[in-house]
């Protein structure tokens, strides 16, 4: 099993304080809860295993760290989302372009939805009806 | 002031906005729903469970029962998953739970050096620091220093054993029952078992009773 490289681990252990929290909120923002639930649901459906998930998430965190990512772990759910996207692409269940296009459609749909109304994908002005 | 009011109203009309990451999560979710891999109502149920039903109070009940009932403690030691299931806890993240009992000779500390594997059914989701790179590194390299960061000093003769969680096996620390808790009910005992004490970075204290 691949583990964080030793030199980086030494540096982190020596020089970076461990961030602390009380028994605070589970999720800082709703999208984190959505992303979390999506991974649990996909594991429940057998789309990927717990071990595949841990490897994917661990790899994403390690790579971000090696490239100067947040050392306090505050970008954890960003890494979570990247790991999910990459794992689905690896499994042939999504494509990078497909996710890009769909995300852009959601952004347009949100902008086009009046305040107080639910944001629906069909509100995207470019949607094919 | 009508100009200000107008401007305020204008801002509100456009506050439906997704940040890039919000749009990305919605994209992944809607694609998986369309493919039939995910039921949107199941997602809501999962969120509700983790926000309100699963948390370190579950683990505290396990520890309190182990302190009160030697037969249960023996079962917990022999098969953590089954003993935890006796109290109705289990499922995702709890497929194989190992209970690590602290003793005067040995203190246990849990970490996941790979990512953030954690025994969800008994402790809920991990705290921010558990997922942080400094904790994940320091717990292994300098466990005594890590405990000091949390304000915990152990007797010199007590060894520290570090357990590295994986997707398959997740650990919960069973702290030693503190002196001064004789005759307490399981509820009273559970009230002093903190999340941190079940990760191994804290110790229960009779003064925390509620």
XYZ file of C-alpha atoms in Angstrom, chain B residues 38-201:
164
model
C -27.949 6.565 -7.082
C -31.404 7.335 -5.775
C -31.687 11.007 -4.697
C -33.799 10.099 -1.669
C -31.101 7.646 -0.558
C -28.605 10.527 -0.607
C -30.830 12.586 1.676
C -31.191 9.637 4.039
C -27.426 9.155 4.183
C -26.831 12.827 4.979
C -29.487 12.805 7.680
C -27.991 9.702 9.256
C -24.478 11.113 9.423
C -25.582 14.555 10.562
C -27.952 13.461 13.289
C -27.860 9.758 14.119
C -24.244 8.663 13.992
C -21.618 10.192 16.190
C -19.197 9.602 19.023
C -22.084 9.048 21.479
C -22.456 5.595 19.886
C -18.864 4.737 20.698
C -19.255 6.149 24.204
C -22.106 3.701 24.812
C -19.879 0.841 23.661
C -17.100 1.906 26.030
C -19.481 2.458 28.961
C -20.955 -1.011 28.473
C -17.500 -2.549 28.319
C -16.605 -0.799 31.591
C -19.781 -2.032 33.278
C -20.060 -5.547 31.932
C -16.944 -7.743 31.877
C -18.631 -10.326 29.628
C -19.384 -7.601 27.084
C -15.810 -6.322 27.354
C -14.561 -9.829 26.566
C -16.825 -10.057 23.521
C -15.702 -6.590 22.377
C -12.080 -7.665 22.664
C -12.700 -10.903 20.761
C -14.862 -9.496 17.949
C -15.343 -5.751 17.866
C -17.693 -5.759 14.891
C -20.107 -8.242 16.498
C -20.033 -6.574 19.927
C -20.721 -3.156 18.395
C -23.573 -4.677 16.376
C -25.151 -5.904 19.646
C -25.873 -2.235 20.408
C -27.301 -1.722 16.928
C -24.308 -0.014 15.364
C -22.795 -1.102 12.067
C -22.771 -0.551 8.338
C -20.551 1.461 6.032
C -17.153 2.131 7.614
C -17.760 -0.450 10.310
C -17.325 -3.706 8.401
C -14.397 -4.718 10.590
C -13.971 -2.868 13.878
C -11.162 -3.710 16.267
C -11.383 -2.419 19.846
C -7.982 -1.511 21.320
C -8.068 -1.622 25.120
C -5.763 0.726 26.970
C -3.868 -0.854 29.873
C -1.416 0.526 32.432
C 1.360 -0.834 30.192
C 0.009 0.274 26.820
C -1.888 3.264 25.458
C -3.478 3.053 21.999
C -3.614 5.772 19.370
C -5.412 5.588 16.035
C -4.572 7.291 12.781
C -5.042 6.773 9.072
C -1.807 7.610 7.316
C -3.324 6.990 3.875
C -6.374 9.249 4.012
C -9.005 9.350 6.733
C -10.328 5.840 7.405
C -12.315 6.023 10.624
C -14.916 3.829 12.382
C -17.967 5.819 11.264
C -20.716 3.759 12.970
C -19.236 4.322 16.434
C -17.458 7.684 16.121
C -19.313 9.465 13.305
C -17.220 11.328 10.755
C -13.648 12.237 11.637
C -12.739 15.660 13.042
C -10.786 18.079 10.876
C -7.493 17.423 12.613
C -7.736 13.650 12.108
C -7.782 14.288 8.347
C -4.931 16.807 8.494
C -1.476 15.966 7.121
C 0.370 17.003 10.322
C -1.636 14.614 12.507
C -1.377 11.786 9.985
C 2.397 12.151 9.925
C 3.163 13.044 13.512
C 1.024 10.326 15.132
C 3.331 7.730 13.594
C 6.690 9.506 13.917
C 6.193 11.082 17.336
C 3.141 9.686 19.127
C 4.184 11.031 22.544
C 4.641 14.503 21.079
C 1.270 14.188 19.371
C -0.386 13.417 22.706
C 1.408 16.392 24.246
C -0.139 18.597 21.526
C -3.500 17.448 22.845
C -2.472 18.118 26.421
C -2.078 14.462 27.348
C 0.954 13.231 29.266
C 1.241 9.522 29.950
C 3.284 7.839 32.671
C 6.800 7.191 31.353
C 6.494 3.434 31.551
C 3.327 3.297 29.444
C 4.055 2.364 25.826
C 2.115 3.905 22.967
C 0.864 1.615 20.244
C -0.209 3.312 17.014
C -2.869 1.641 14.883
C -2.989 2.615 11.211
C -6.559 2.329 9.954
C -7.385 1.020 6.512
C -10.512 0.712 4.430
C -10.910 -2.842 5.745
C -9.995 -2.491 9.417
C -10.870 0.428 11.646
C -10.046 0.886 15.287
C -11.673 2.324 18.380
C -9.737 2.923 21.575
C -11.304 1.694 24.810
C -9.794 3.927 27.489
C -9.241 2.686 31.033
C -12.134 3.371 33.371
C -10.994 6.213 35.618
C -10.914 5.898 39.382
C -13.749 7.683 41.136
C -16.460 6.279 38.862
C -17.417 3.317 41.042
C -21.149 2.664 41.094
C -21.902 4.932 38.134
C -24.658 3.988 35.666
C -23.797 3.279 32.020
C -25.320 6.652 31.084
C -23.112 8.456 33.566
C -20.080 6.561 32.380
C -20.891 7.271 28.708
C -21.050 10.993 29.461
C -17.330 11.136 30.262
C -16.169 9.165 27.204
C -15.102 11.815 24.713
C -14.500 11.356 21.031
C -10.834 12.205 21.568
C -10.458 9.485 24.203
C -11.714 6.900 21.699
C -9.128 8.060 19.147
C -6.482 7.937 21.848
C -5.620 11.646 22.024
